[in-house]
PDB file of C-alpha atoms in Angstrom:
ATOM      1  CA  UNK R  28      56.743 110.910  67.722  1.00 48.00           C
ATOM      2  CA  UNK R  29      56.267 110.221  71.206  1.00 49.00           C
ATOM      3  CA  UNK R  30      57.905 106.891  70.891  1.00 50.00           C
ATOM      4  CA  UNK R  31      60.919 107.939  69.160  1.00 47.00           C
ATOM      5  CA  UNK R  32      61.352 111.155  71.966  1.00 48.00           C
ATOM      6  CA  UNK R  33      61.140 108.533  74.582  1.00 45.00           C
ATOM      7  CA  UNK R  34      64.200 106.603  72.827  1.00 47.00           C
ATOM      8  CA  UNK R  35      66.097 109.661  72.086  1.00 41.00           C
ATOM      9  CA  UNK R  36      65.838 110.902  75.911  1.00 46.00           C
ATOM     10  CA  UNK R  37      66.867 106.988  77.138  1.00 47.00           C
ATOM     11  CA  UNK R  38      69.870 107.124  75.060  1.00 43.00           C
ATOM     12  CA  UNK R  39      70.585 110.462  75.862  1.00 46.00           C
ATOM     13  CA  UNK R  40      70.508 109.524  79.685  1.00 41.00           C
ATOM     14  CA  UNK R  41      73.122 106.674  79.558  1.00 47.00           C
ATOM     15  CA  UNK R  42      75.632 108.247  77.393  1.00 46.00           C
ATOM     16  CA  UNK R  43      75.343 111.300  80.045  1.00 42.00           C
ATOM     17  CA  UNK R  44      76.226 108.863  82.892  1.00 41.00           C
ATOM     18  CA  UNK R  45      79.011 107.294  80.912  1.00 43.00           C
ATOM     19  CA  UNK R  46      80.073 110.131  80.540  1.00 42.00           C
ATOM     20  CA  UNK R  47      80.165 111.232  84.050  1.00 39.00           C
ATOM     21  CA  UNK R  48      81.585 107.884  85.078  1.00 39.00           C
ATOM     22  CA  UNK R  49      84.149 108.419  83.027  1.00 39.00           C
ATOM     23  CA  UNK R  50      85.030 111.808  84.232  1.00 37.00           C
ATOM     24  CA  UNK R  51      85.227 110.368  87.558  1.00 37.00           C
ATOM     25  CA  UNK R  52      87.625 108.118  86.785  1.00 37.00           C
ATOM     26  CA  UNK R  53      89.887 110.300  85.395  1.00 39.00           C
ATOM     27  CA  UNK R  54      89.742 112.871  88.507  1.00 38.00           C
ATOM     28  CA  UNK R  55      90.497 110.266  90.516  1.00 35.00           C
ATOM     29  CA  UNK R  56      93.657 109.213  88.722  1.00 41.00           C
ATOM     30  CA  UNK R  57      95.445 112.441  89.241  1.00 53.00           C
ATOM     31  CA  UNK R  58      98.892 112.968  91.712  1.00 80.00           C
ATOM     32  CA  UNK R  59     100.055 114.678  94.191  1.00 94.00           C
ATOM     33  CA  UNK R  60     103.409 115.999  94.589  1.00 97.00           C
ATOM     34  CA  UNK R  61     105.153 112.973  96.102  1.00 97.00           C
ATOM     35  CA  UNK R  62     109.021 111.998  96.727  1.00 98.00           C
ATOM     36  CA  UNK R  63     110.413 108.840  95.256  1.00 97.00           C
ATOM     37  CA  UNK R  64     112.002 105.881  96.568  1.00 97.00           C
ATOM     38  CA  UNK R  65     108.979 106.025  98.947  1.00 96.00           C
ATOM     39  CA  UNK R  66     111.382 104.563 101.621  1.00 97.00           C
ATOM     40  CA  UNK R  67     115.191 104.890 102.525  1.00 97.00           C
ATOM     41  CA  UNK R  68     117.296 103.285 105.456  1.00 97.00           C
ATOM     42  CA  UNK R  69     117.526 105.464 108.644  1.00 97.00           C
ATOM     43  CA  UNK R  70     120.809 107.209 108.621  1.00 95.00           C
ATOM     44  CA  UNK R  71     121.546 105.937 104.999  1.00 97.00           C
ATOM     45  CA  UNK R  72     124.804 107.914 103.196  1.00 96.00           C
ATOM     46  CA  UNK R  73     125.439 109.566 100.069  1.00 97.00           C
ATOM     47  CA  UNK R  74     121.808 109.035  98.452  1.00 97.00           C
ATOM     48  CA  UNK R  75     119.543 110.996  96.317  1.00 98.00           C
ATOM     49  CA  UNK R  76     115.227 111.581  96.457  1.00 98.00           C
ATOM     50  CA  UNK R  77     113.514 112.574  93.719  1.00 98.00           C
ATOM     51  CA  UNK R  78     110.397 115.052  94.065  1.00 98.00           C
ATOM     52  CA  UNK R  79     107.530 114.708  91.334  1.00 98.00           C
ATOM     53  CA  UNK R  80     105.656 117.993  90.906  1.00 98.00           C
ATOM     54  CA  UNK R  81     102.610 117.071  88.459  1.00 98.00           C
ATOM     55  CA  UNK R  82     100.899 119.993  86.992  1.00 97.00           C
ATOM     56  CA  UNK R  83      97.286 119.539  87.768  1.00 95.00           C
ATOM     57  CA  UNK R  84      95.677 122.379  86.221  1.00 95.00           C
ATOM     58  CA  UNK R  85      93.612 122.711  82.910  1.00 95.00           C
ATOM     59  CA  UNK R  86      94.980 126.222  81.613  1.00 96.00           C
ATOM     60  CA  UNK R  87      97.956 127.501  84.023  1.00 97.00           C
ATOM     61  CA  UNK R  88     101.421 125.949  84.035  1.00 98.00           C
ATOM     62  CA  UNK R  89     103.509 125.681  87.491  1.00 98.00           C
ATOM     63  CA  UNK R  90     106.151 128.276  88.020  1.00 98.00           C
ATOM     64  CA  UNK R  91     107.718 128.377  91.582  1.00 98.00           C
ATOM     65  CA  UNK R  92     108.575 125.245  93.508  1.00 98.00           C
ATOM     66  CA  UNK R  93     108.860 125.376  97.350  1.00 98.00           C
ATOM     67  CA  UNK R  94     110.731 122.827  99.209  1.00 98.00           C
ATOM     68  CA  UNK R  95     111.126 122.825 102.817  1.00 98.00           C
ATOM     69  CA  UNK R  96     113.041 120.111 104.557  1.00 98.00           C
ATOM     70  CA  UNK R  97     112.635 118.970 107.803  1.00 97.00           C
ATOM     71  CA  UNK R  98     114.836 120.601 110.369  1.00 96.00           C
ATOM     72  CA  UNK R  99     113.856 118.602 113.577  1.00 96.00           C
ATOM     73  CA  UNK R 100     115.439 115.546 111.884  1.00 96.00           C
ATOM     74  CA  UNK R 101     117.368 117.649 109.153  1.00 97.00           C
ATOM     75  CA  UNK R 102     119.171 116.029 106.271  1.00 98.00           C
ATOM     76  CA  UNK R 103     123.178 116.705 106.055  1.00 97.00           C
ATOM     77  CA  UNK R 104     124.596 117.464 103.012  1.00 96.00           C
ATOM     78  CA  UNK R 105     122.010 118.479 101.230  1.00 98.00           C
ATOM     79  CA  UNK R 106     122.760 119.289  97.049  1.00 98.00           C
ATOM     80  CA  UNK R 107     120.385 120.355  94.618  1.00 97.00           C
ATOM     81  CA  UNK R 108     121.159 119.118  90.989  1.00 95.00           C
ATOM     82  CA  UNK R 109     121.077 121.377  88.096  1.00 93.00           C
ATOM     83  CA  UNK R 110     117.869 121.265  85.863  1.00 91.00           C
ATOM     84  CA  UNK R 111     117.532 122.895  83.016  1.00 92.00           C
ATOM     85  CA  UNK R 112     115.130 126.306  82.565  1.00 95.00           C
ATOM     86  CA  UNK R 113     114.999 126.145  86.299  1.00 98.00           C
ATOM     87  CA  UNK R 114     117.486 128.399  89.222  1.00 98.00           C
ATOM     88  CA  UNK R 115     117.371 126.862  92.829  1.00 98.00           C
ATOM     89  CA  UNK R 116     117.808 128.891  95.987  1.00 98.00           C
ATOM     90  CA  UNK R 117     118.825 127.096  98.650  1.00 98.00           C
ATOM     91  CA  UNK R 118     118.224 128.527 102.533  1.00 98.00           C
ATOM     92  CA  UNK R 119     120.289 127.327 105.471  1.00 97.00           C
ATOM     93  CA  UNK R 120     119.066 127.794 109.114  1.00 97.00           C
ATOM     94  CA  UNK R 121     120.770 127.271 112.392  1.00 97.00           C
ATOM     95  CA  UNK R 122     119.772 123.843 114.113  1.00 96.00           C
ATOM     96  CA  UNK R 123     118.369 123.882 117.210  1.00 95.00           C
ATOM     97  CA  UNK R 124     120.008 121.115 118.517  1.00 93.00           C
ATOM     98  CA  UNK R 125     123.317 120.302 116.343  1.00 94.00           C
ATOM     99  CA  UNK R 126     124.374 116.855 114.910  1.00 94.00           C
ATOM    100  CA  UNK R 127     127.034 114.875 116.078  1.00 91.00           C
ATOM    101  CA  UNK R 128     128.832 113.365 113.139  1.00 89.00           C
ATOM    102  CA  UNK R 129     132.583 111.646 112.879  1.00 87.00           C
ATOM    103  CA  UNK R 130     133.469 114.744 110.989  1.00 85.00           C
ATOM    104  CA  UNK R 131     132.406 117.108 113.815  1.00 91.00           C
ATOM    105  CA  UNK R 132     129.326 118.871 115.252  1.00 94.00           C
ATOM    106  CA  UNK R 133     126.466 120.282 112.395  1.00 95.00           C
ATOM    107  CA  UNK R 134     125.060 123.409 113.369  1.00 96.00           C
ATOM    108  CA  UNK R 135     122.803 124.187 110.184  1.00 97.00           C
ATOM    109  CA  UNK R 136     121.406 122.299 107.382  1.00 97.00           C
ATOM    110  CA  UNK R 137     119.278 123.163 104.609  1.00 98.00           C
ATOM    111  CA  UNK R 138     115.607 123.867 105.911  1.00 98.00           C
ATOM    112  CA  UNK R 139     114.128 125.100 102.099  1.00 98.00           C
ATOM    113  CA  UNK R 140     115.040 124.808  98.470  1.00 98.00           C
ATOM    114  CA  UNK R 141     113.183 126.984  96.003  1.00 98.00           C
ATOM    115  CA  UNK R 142     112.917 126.760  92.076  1.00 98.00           C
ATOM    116  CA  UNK R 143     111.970 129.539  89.919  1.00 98.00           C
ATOM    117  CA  UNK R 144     112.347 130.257  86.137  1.00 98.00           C
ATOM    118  CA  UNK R 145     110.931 127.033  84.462  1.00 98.00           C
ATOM    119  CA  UNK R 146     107.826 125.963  83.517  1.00 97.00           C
ATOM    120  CA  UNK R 147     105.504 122.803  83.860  1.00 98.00           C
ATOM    121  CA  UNK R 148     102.738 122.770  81.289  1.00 97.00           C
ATOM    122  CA  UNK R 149      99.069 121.804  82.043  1.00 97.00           C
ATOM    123  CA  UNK R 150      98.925 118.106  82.228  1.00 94.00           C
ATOM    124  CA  UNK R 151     103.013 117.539  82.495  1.00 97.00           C
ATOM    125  CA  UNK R 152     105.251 117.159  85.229  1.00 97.00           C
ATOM    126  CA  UNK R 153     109.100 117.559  86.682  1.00 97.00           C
ATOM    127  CA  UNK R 154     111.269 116.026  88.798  1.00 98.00           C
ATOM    128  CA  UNK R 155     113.671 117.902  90.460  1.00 98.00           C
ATOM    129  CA  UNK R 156     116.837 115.600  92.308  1.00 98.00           C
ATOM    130  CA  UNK R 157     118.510 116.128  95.963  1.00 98.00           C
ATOM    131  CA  UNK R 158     121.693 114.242  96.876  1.00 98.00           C
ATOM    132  CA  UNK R 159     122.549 114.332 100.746  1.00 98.00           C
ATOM    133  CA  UNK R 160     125.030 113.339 102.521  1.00 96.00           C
ATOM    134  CA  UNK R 161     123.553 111.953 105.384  1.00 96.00           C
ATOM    135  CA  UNK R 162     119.610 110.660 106.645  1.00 97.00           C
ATOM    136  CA  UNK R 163     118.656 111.265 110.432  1.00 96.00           C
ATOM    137  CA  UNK R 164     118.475 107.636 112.108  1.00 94.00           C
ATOM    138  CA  UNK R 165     116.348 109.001 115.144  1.00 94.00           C
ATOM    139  CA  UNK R 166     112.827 109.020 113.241  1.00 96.00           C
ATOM    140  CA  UNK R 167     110.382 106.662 111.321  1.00 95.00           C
ATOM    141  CA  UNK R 168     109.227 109.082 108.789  1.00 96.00           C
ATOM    142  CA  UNK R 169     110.897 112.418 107.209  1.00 98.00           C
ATOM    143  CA  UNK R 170     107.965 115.180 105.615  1.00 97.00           C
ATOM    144  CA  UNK R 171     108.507 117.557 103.072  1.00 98.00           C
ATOM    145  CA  UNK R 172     105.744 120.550 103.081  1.00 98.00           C
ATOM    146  CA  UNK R 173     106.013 121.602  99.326  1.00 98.00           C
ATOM    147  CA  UNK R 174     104.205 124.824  98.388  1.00 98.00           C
ATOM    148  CA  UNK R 175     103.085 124.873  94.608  1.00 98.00           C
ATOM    149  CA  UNK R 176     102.801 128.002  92.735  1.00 98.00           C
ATOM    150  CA  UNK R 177     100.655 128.502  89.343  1.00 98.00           C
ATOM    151  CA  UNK R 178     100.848 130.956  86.406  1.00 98.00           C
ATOM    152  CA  UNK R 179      97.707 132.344  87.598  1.00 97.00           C
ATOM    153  CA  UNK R 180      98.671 133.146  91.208  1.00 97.00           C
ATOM    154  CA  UNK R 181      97.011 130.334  92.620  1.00 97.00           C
ATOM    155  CA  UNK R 182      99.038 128.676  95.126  1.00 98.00           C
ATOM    156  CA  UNK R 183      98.531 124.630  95.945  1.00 97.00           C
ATOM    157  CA  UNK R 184     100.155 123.873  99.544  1.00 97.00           C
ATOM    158  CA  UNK R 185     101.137 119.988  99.840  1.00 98.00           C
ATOM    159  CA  UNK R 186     101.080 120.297 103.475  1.00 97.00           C
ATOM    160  CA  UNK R 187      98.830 118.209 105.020  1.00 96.00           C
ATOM    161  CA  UNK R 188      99.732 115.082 107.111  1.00 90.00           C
ATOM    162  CA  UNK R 189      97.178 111.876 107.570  1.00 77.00           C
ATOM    163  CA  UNK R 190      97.215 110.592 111.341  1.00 74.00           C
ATOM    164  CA  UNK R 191      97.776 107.109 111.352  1.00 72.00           C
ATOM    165  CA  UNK R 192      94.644 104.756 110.359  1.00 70.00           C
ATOM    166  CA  UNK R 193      93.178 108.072 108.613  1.00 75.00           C
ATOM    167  CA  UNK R 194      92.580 108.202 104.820  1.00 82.00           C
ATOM    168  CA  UNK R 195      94.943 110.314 102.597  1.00 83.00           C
ATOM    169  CA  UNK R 196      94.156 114.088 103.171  1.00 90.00           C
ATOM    170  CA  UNK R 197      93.222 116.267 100.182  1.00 92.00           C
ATOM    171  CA  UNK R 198      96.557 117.945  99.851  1.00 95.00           C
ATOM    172  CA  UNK R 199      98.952 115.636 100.959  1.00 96.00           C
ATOM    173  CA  UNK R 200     102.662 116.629 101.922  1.00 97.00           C
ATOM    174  CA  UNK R 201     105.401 114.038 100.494  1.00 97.00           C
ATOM    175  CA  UNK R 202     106.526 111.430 103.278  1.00 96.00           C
ATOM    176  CA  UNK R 203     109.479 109.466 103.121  1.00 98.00           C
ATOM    177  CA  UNK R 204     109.552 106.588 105.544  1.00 97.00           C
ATOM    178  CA  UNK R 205     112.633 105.799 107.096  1.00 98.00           C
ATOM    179  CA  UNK R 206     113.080 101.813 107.571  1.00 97.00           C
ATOM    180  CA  UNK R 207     115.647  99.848 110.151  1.00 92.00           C
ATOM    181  CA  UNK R 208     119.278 100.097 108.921  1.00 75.00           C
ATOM    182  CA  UNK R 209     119.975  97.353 105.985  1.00 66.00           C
ATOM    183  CA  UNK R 210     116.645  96.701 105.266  1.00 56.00           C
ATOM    184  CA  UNK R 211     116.973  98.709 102.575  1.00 48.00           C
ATOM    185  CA  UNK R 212     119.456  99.216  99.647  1.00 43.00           C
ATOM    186  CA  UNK R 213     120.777 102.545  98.741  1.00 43.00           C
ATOM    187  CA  UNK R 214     121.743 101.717  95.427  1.00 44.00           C
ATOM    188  CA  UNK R 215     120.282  99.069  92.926  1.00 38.00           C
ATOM    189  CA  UNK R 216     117.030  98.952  94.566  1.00 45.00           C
ATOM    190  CA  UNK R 217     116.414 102.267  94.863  1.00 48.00           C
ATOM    191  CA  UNK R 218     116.891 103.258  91.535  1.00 45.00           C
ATOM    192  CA  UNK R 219     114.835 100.270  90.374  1.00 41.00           C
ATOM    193  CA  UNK R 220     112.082 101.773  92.809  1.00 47.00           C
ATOM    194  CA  UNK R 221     112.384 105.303  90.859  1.00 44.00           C
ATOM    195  CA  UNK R 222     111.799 103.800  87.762  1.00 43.00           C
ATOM    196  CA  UNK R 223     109.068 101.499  88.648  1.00 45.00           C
ATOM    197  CA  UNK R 224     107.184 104.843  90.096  1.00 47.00           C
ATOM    198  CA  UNK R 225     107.737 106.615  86.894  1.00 46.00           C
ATOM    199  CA  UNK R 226     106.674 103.750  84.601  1.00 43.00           C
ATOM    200  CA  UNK R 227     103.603 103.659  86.867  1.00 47.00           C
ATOM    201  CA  UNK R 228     102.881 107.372  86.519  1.00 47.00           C
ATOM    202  CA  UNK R 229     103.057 107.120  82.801  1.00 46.00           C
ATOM    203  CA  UNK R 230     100.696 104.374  82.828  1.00 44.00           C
ATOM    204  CA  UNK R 231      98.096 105.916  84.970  1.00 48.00           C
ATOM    205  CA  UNK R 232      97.958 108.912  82.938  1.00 49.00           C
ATOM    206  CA  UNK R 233      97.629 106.963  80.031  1.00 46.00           C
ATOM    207  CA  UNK R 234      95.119 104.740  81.401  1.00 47.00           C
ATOM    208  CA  UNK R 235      93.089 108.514  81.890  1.00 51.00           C
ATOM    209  CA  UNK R 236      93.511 109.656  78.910  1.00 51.00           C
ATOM    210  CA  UNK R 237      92.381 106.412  77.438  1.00 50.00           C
ATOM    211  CA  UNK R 238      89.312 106.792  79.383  1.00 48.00           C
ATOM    212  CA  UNK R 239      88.714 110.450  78.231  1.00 53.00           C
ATOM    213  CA  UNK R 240      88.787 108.813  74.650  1.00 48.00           C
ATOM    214  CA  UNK R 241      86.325 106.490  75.399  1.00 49.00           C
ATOM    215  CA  UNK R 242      83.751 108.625  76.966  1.00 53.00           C
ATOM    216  CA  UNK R 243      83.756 110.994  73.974  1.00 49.00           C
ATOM    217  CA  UNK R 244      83.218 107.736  71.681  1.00 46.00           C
ATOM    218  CA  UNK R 245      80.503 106.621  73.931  1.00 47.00           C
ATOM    219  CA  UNK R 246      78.895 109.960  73.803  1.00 54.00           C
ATOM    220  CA  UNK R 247      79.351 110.195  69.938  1.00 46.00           C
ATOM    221  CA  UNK R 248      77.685 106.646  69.715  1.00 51.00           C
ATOM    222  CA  UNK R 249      74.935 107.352  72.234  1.00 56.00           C
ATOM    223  CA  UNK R 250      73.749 110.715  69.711  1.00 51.00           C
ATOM    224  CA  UNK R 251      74.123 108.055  66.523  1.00 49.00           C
ATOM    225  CA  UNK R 252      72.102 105.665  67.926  1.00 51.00           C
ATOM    226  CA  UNK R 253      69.183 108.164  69.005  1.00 54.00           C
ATOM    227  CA  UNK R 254      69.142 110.134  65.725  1.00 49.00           C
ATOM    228  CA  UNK R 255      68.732 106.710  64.124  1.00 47.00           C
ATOM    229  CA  UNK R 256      65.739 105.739  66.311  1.00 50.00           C
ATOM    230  CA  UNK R 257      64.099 109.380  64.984  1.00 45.00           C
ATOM    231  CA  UNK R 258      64.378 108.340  62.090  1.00 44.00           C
ATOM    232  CA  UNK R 259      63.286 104.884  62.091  1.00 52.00           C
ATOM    233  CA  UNK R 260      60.407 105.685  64.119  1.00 52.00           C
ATOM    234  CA  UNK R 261      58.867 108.430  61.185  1.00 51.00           C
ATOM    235  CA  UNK R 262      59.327 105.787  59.009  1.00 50.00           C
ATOM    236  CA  UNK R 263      57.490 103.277  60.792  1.00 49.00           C
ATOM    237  CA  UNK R 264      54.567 106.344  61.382  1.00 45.00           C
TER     238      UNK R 264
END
C-alpha cells in the first residue's frame, strides 16, 4: 500500500503543477484597455482610433466607460460613433492655450467621452470608434486615462504611464504614438493595422482558452493514471 500511495501522491504532484502552469499562462494572456492603430502621423486629418475595453472579470460585466482625452495636445473635431445598447456623453472644456487652425482659432475641444447603458459580459469585449478632425503635430505620444467601471462597483483605472526603459505598469493607460508626418498612412494601412490587432486578440484568447482545456485534460489524466497504479499495486500485493 505504501508503494501505490507513493505513486498516487507523485502523480498527484505533477498534474497540480500543470495545472498551475497552465493557469499562469492564461493570466498572463489577458488585455488591457488599449487604442488601435497603435500609431498615427502627427497632425494627421479626418481619421478615426478605436478603443478596446476587454472585460476582465470572472462574474461582473463592464457598465460605464470613461474616456478622457488629452487637452494639453487636444484632438479637434472630435465625434463619437453610435454603438448600439450604449449612450455617449461627450464634455467640452475651454483650452488653455487655443489652436491655430486655417479655419480660425480653437478655444475648446473635447477633454472626456463617457458611455453608459450597455453591457460587456465576463470574458468579452467592445470597441467603441472616435473620428477627429485633426491630431496635434507638437507631441510624440497622445494618452488616454480610461476609467473602467464594473457591475459590482469595482472601478479599474487605466491610468498609469511607464517612464521610458521601464516595464509596462500594472494598469496601463492607452498611448498612441504620434510618428513624423508621411511616415504613416491614414487610410489603407491603418485599417489593415485594426484588423491585424483584432485578429491577434482573437487568437490570444483562443490560444488561453485552449490552454484552460488542456490543463483540465492533464488533470483528468493525472487522477486516471494514479487510480490505476492503486489498483495495480493490490493486485500485485
Amino acid at each position: 500500500m505504501s508503494s501505490a500511495r507513493t505513486s498516487l501522491r507523485r502523480v498527484g504532484l505533477g498534474s497540480a503543477l500543470a495545472a498551475a502552469a497552465v493557469l499562469t499562462a492564461a493570466g498572463a494572456a489577458s488585455a488591457h484597455v488599449t487604442v488601435h492603430p497603435e500609431s498615427y502621423a502627427k497632425g494627421a486629418t479626418d481619421g478615426a482610433l478605436t478603443f478596446r475595453v476587454p472585460d476582465e472579470s470572472d462574474t461582473a460585466s463592464t457598465t460605464k466607460v470613461q474616456l478622457f482625452l488629452p487637452t494639453d495636445h487636444p484632438l479637434l473635431g472630435v465625434l463619437v460613433s453610435p454603438h448600439d445598447g450604449w449612450t455617449a456623453k461627450v464634455t467640452d472644456t475651454k483650452l488653455k492655450t487655443p489652436v491655430k487652425t486655417d479655419d480660425g482659432t480653437i478655444t475648446d475641444a473635447v477633454s472626456e467621452i463617457t458611455w453608459t447603458g450597455g453591457k460587456i459580459g465576463p470574458g468579452q469585449y467592445e470597441d467603441f470608434d472616435v473620428a477627429f478632425g485633426q491630431l496635434p503635430d507638437d507631441t510624440a505620444q497622445l494618452t488616454f486615462k480610461t476609467l473602467q467601471t464594473y457591475s459590482d462597483g469595482k472601478v479599474v483605472r487605466w491610468i498609469e504611464e511607464a517612464a521610458q526603459g521601464d516595464e509596462e505598469p500594472e494598469n496601463p493607460a492607452p498611448v498612441l504614438k504620434l510618428t513624423a508626418a508621411g511616415t504613416t498612412s491614414a487610410t489603407a494601412s491603418q485599417t489593415s493595422a485594426v484588423a491585424s490587432k483584432a485578429s491577434k486578440a482573437s487568437a490570444s484568447d483562443s490560444a488561453a482558452r485552449g490552454l484552460g482545456v488542456a490543463g483540465l485534460v492533464v488533470g483528468v489524466l493525472g487522477l486516471a493514471a494514479g487510480a490505476f497504479a492503486v489498483v495495480r499495486s493490490r493486485r500485485t500485493q
